[in-house]
PDB file of C-alpha atoms and ligand atoms in Angstrom:
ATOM      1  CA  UNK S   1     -28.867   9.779   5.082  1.00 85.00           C
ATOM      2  CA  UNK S   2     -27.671  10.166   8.516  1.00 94.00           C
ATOM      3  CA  UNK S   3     -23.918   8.901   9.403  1.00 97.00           C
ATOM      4  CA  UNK S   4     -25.475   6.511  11.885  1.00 97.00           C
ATOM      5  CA  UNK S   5     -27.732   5.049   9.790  1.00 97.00           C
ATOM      6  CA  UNK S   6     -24.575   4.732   6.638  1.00 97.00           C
ATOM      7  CA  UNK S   7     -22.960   2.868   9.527  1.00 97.00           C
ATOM      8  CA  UNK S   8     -25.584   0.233  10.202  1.00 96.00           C
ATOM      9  CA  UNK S   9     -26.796  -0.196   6.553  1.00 96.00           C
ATOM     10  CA  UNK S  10     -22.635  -0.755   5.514  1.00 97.00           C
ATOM     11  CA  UNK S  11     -22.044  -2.892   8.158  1.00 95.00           C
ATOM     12  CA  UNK S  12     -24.714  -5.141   7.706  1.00 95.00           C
ATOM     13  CA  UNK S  13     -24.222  -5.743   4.022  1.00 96.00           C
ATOM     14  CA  UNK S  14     -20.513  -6.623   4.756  1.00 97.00           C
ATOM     15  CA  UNK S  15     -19.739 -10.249   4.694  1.00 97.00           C
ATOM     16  CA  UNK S  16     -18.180 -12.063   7.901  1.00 96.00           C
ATOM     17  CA  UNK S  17     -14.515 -11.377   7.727  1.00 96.00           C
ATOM     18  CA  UNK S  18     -14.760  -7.748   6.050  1.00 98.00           C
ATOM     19  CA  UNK S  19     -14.088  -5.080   8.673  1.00 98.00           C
ATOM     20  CA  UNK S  20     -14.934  -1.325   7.942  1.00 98.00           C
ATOM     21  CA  UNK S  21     -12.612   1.417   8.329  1.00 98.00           C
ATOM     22  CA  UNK S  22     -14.721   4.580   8.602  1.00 98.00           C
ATOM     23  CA  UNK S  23     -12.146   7.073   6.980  1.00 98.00           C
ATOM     24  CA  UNK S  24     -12.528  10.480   8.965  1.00 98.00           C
ATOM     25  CA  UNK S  25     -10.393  12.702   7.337  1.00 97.00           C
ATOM     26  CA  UNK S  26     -10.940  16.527   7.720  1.00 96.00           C
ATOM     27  CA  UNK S  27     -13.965  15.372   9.415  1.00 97.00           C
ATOM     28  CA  UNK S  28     -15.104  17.190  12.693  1.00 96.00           C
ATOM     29  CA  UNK S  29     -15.211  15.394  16.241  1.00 97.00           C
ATOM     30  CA  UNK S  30     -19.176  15.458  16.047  1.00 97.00           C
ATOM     31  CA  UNK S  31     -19.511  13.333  12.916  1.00 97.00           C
ATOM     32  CA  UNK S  32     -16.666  10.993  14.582  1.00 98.00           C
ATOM     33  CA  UNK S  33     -18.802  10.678  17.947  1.00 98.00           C
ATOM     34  CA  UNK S  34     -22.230  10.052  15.754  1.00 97.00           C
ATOM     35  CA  UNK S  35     -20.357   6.989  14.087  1.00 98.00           C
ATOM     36  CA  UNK S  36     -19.241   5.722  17.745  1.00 98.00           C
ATOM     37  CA  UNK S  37     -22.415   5.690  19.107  1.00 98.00           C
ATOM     38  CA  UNK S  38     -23.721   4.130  16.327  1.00 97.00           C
ATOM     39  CA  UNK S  39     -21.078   1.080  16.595  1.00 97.00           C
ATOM     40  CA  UNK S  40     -18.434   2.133  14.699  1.00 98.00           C
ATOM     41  CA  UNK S  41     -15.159   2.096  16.353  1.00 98.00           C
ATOM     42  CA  UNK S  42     -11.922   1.722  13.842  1.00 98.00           C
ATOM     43  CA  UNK S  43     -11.409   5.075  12.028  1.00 98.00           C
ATOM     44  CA  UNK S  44      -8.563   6.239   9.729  1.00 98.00           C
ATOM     45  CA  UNK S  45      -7.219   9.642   9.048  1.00 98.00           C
ATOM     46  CA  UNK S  46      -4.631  10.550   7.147  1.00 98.00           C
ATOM     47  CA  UNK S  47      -2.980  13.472   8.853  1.00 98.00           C
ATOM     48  CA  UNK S  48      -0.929  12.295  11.489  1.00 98.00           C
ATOM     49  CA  UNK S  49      -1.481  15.197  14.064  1.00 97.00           C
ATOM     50  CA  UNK S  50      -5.152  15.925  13.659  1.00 98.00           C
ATOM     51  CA  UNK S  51      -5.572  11.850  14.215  1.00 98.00           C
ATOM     52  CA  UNK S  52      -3.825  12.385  17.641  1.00 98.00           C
ATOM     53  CA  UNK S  53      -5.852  15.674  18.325  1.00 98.00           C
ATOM     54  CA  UNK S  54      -9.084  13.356  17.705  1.00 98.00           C
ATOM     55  CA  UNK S  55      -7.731  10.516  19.575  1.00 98.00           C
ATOM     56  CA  UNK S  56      -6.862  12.637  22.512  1.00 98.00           C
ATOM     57  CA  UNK S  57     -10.751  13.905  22.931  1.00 98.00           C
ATOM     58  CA  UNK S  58     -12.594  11.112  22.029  1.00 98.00           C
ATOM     59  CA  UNK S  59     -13.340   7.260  23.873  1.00 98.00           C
ATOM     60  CA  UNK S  60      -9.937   5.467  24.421  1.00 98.00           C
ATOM     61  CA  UNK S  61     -11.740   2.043  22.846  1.00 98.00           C
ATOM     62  CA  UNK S  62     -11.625   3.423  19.412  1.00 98.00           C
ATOM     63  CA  UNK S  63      -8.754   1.714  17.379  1.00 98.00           C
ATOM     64  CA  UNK S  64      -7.219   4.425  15.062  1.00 99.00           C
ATOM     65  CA  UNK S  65      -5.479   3.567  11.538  1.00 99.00           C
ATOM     66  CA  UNK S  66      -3.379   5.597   9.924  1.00 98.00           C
ATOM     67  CA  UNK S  67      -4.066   5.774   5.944  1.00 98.00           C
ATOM     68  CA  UNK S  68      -2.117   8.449   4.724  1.00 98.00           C
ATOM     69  CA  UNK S  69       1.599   8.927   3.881  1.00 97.00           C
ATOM     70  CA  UNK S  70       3.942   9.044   6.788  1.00 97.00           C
ATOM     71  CA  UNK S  71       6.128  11.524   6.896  1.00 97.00           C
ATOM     72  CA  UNK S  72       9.069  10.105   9.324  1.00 97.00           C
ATOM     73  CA  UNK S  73       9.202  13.596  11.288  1.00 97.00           C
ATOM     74  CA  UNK S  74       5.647  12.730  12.430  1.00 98.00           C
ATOM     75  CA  UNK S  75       5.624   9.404  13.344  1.00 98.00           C
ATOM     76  CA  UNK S  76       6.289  10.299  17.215  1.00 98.00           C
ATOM     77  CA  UNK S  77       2.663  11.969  17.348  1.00 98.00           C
ATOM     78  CA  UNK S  78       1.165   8.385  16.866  1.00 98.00           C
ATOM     79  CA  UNK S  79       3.333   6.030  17.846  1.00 98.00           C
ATOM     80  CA  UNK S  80       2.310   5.345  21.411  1.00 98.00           C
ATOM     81  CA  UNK S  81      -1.858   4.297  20.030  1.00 98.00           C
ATOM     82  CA  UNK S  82      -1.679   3.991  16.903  1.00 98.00           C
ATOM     83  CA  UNK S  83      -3.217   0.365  15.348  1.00 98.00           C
ATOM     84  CA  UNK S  84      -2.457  -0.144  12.092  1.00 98.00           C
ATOM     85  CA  UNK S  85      -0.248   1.807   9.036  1.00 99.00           C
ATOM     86  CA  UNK S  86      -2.055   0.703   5.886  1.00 98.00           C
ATOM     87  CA  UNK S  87       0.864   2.963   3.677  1.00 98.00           C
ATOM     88  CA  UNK S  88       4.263   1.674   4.472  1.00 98.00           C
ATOM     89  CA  UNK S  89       5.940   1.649   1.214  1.00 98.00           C
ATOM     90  CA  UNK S  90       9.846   1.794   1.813  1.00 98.00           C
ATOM     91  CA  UNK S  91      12.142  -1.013   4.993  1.00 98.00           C
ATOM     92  CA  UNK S  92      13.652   3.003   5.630  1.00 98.00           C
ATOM     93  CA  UNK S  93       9.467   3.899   6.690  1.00 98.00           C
ATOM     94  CA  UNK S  94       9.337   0.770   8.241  1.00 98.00           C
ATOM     95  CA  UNK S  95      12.707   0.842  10.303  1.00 98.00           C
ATOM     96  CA  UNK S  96      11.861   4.295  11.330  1.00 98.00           C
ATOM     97  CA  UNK S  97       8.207   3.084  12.933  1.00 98.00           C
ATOM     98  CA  UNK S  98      10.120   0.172  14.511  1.00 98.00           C
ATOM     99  CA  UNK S  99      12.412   3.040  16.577  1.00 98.00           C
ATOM    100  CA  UNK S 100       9.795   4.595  17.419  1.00 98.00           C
ATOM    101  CA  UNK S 101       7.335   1.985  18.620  1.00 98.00           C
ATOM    102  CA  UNK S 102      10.285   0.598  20.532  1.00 98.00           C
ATOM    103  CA  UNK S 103      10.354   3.823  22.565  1.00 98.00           C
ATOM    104  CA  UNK S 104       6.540   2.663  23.625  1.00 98.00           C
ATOM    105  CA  UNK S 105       7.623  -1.279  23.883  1.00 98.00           C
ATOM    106  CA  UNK S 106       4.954  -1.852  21.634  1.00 98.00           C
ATOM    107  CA  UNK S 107       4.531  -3.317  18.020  1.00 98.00           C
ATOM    108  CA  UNK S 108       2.975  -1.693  15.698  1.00 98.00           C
ATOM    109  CA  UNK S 109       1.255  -3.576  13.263  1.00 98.00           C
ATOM    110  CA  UNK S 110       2.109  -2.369   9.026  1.00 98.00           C
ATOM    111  CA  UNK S 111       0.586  -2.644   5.777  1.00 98.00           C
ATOM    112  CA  UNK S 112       2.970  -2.780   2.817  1.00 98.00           C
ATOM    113  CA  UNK S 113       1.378  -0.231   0.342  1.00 98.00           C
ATOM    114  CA  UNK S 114       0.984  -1.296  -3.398  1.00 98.00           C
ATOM    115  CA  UNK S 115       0.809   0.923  -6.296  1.00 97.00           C
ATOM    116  CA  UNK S 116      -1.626  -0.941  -8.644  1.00 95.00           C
ATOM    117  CA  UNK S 117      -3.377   1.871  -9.920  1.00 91.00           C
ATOM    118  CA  UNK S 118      -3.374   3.238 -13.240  1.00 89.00           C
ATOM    119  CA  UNK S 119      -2.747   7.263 -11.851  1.00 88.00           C
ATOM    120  CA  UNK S 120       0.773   8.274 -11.675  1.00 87.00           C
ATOM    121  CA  UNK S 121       2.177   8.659  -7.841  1.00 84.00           C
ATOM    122  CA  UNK S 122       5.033   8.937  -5.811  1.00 83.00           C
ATOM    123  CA  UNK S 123       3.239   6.589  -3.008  1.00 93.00           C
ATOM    124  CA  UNK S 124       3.264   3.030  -2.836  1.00 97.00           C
ATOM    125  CA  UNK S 125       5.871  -0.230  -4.042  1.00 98.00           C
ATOM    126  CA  UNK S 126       5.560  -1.749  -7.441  1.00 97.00           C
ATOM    127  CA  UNK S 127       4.773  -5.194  -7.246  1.00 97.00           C
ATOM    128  CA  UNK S 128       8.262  -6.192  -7.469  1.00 97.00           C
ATOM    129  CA  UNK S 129       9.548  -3.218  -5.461  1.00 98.00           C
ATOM    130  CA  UNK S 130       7.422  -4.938  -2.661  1.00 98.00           C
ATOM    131  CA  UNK S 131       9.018  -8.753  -3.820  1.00 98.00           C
ATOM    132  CA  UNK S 132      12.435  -6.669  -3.872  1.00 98.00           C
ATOM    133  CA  UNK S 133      12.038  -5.069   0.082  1.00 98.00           C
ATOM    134  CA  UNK S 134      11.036  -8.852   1.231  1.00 98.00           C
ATOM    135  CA  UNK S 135      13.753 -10.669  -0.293  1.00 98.00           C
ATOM    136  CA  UNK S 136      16.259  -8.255   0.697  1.00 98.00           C
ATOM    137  CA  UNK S 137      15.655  -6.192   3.382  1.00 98.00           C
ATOM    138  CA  UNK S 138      16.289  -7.477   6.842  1.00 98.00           C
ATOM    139  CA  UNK S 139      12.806  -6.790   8.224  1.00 98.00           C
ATOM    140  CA  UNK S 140      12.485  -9.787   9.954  1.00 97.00           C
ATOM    141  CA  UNK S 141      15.557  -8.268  12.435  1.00 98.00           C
ATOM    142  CA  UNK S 142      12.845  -5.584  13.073  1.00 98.00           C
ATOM    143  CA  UNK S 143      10.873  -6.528  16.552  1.00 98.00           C
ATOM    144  CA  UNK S 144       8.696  -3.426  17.213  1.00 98.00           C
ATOM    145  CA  UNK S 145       6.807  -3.572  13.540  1.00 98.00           C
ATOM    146  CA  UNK S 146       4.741  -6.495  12.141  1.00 98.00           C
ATOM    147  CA  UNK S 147       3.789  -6.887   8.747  1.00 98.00           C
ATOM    148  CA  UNK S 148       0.310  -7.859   8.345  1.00 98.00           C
ATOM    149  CA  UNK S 149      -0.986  -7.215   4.914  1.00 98.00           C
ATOM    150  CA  UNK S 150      -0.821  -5.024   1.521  1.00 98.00           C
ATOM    151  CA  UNK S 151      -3.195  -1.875   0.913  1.00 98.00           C
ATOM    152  CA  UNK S 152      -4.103  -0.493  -2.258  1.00 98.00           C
ATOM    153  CA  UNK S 153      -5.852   1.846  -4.123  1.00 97.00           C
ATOM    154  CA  UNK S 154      -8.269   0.872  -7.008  1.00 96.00           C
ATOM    155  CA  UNK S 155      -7.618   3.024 -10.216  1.00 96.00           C
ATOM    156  CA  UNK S 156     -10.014   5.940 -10.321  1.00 94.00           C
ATOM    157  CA  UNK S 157     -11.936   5.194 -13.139  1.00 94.00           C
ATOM    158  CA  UNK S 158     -15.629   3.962 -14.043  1.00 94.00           C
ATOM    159  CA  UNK S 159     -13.855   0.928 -15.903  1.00 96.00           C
ATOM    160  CA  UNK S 160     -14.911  -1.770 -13.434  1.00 95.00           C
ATOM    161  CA  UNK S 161     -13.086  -4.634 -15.656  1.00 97.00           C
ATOM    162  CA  UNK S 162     -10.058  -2.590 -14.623  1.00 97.00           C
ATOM    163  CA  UNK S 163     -10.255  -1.761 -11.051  1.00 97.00           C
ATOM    164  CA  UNK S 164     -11.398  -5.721 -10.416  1.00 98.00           C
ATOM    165  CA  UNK S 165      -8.735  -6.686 -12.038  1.00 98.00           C
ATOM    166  CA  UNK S 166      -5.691  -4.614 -10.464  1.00 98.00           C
ATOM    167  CA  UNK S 167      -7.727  -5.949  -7.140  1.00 98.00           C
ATOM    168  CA  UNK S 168      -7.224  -9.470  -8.625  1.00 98.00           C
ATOM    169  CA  UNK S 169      -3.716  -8.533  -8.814  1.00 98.00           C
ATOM    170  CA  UNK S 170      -3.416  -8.003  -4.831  1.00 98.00           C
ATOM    171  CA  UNK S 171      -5.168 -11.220  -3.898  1.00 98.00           C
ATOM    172  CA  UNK S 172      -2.760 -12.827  -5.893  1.00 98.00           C
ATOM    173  CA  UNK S 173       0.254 -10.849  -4.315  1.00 98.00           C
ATOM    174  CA  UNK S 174      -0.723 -11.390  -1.153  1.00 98.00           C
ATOM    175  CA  UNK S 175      -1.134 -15.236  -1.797  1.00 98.00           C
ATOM    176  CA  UNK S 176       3.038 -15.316  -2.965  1.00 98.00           C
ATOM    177  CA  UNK S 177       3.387 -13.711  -0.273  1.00 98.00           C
ATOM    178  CA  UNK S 178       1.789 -15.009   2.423  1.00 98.00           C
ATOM    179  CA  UNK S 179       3.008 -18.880   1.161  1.00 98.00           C
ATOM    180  CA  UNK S 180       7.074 -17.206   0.427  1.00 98.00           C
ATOM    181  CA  UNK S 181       7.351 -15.141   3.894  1.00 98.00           C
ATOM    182  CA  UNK S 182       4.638 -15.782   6.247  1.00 98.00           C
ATOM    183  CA  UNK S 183       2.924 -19.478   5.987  1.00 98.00           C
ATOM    184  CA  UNK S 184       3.692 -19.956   9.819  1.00 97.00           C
ATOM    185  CA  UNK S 185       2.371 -16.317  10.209  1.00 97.00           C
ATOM    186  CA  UNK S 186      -1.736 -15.979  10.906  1.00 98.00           C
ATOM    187  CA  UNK S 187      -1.046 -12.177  11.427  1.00 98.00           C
ATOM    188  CA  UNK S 188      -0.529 -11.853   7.815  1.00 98.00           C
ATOM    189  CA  UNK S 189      -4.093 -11.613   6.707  1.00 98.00           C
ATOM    190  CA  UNK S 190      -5.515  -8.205   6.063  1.00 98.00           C
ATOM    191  CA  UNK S 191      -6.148  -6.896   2.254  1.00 98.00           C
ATOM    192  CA  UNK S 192      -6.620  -3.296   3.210  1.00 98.00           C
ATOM    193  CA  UNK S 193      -8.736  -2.384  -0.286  1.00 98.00           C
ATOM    194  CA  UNK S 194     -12.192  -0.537  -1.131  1.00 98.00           C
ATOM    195  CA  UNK S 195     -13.405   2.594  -1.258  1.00 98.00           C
ATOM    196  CA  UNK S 196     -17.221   4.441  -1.390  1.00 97.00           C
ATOM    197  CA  UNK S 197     -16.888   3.944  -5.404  1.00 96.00           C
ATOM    198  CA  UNK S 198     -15.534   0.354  -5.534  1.00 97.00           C
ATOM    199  CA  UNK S 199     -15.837  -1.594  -2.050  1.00 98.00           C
ATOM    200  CA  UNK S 200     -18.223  -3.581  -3.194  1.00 98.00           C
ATOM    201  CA  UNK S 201     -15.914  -5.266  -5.950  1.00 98.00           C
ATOM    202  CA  UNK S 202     -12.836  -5.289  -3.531  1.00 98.00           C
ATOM    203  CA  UNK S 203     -14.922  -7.652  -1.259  1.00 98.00           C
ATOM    204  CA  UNK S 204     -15.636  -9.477  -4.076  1.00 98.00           C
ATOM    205  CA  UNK S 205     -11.693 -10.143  -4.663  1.00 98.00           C
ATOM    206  CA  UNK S 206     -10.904 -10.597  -0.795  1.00 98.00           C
ATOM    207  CA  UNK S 207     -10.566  -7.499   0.830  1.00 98.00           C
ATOM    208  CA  UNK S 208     -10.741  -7.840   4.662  1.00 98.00           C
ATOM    209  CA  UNK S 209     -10.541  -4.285   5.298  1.00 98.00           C
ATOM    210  CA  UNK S 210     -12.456  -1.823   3.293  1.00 98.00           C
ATOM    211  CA  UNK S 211     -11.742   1.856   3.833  1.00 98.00           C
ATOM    212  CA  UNK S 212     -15.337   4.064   3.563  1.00 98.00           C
ATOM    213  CA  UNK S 213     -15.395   7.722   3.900  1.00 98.00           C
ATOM    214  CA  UNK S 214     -17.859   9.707   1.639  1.00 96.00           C
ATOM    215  CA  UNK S 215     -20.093   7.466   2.049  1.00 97.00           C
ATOM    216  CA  UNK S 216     -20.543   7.341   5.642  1.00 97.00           C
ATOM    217  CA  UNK S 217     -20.225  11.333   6.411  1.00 96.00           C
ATOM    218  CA  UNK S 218     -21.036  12.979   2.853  1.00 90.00           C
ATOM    219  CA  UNK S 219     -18.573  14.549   0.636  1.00 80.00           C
ATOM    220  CA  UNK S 220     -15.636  16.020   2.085  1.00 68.00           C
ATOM    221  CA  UNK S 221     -16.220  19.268  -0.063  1.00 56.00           C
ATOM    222  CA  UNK S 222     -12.728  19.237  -1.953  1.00 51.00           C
TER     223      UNK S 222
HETATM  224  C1  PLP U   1     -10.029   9.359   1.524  1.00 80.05           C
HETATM  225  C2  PLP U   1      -9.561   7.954   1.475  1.00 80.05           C
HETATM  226  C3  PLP U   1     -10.464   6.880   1.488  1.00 80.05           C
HETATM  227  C4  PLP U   1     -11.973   7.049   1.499  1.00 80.05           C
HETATM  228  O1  PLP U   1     -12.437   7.497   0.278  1.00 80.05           O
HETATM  229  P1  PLP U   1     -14.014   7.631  -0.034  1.00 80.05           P
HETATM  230  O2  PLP U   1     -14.073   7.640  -1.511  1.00 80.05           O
HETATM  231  O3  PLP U   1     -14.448   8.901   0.600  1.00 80.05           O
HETATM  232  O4  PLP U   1     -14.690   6.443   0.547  1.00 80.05           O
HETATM  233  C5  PLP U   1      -9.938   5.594   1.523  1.00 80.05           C
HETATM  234  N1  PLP U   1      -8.611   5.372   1.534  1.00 80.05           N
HETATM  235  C6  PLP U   1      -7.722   6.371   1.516  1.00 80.05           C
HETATM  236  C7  PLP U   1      -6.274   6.045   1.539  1.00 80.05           C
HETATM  237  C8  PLP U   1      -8.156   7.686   1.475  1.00 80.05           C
HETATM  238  O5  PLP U   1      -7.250   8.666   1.419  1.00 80.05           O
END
């Protein structure tokens, strides 16, 4: 199937309120510029510098996302256009984007990243490592970064029961949270969860953002 015609048939089986994140890793500038014509404009990558060597050569509309791990030494690349970090998972990552998104007198908009998935990992807060940072860690004295959501990764696994229910978990996190930290906040709405293998049952708990790679542009051949 062609990558334009993924892009239509995806987004017109997504419900109002789901947006799709075409993920674009590794992923040449062609296959991006097919998906743009064809509609799509928010793309992730997870490799800070070859997002910025994309984002230098291809329409300014596009809003990028960054949905790997940050490595603070790399932040600078991205920090003047990027939209959204869907894996911040330490107030050290997230004071570091705030200095550098100060530097551009811009916000930059965050995802807390939960580990809820059954694989071991050094990525991603525990539920109550993410309940710890909020309660306290003065984030709220941070100006130039904005917390709007959690991100997480389904366990990789054909166990359905499972995966639904670790996604059950994050709607229910990011209820606490929203009513403990950010009732008076509308920004805090995005569930950043879903992947080729298990979107469909991430909508189903409340994603709002589902992140689709394979699926769109083929394998990735690793
Ligand atoms: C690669 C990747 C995806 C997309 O995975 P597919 O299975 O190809 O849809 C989504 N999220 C993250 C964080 C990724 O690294």
């Amino acid at each position: 199937m062609s990558i334009a015609t993924s892009i239509q048939q995806l987004r017109s089986s997504l419900p109002e309120g789901v947006r799709l994140l075409a993920i674009s890793k590794y992923q040449p500038i062609e296959a991006l510029q097919e998906a743009y014509d064809a509609g799509q404009r928010m793309f992730g990558e997870n490799h800070i510098q070859e997002m910025a060597a994309k984002a230098a050569v291809l329409p300014k509309d596009i809003e990028w996302h960054f949905t790997g791990h940050v490595q603070t030494n790399k932040i600078k690349y991205m920090a003047s256009f990027v939209s959204l970090i869907h894996a911040v998972d330490s107030f050290r990552l997230l004071r570091e984007i705030d200095k550098h998104a100060a530097k551009h007198n811009r916000t930059i908009d965050c995802l807390l990243q939960i580990h809820i998935a059954q694989e071991e990992t050094k990525y991603g807060l525990t539920i109550d490592g993410c309940r710890q940072l909020l309660a306290t860690e003065p984030w709220r004295e941070l100006h130039n970064v904005r917390i709007t959501g959690l991100m997480a990764m389904g366990s990789n696994t054909d166990d359905m029961h499972q995966v639904r229910s670790e996604f059950r978990q994050m709607r229910q996190l990011f209820d606490e949270l929203k009513a403990a930290y950010f009732a008076d906040e509308p920004s805090f709405a995005q569930l950043s969860e879903g992947m080729t293998d298990d979107y469909p049952i991430a909508i189903e708990e409340g994603s709002t953002i589902v992140r689709i790679g394979s699926m769109i542009f083929g394998s990735r051949g690793y």
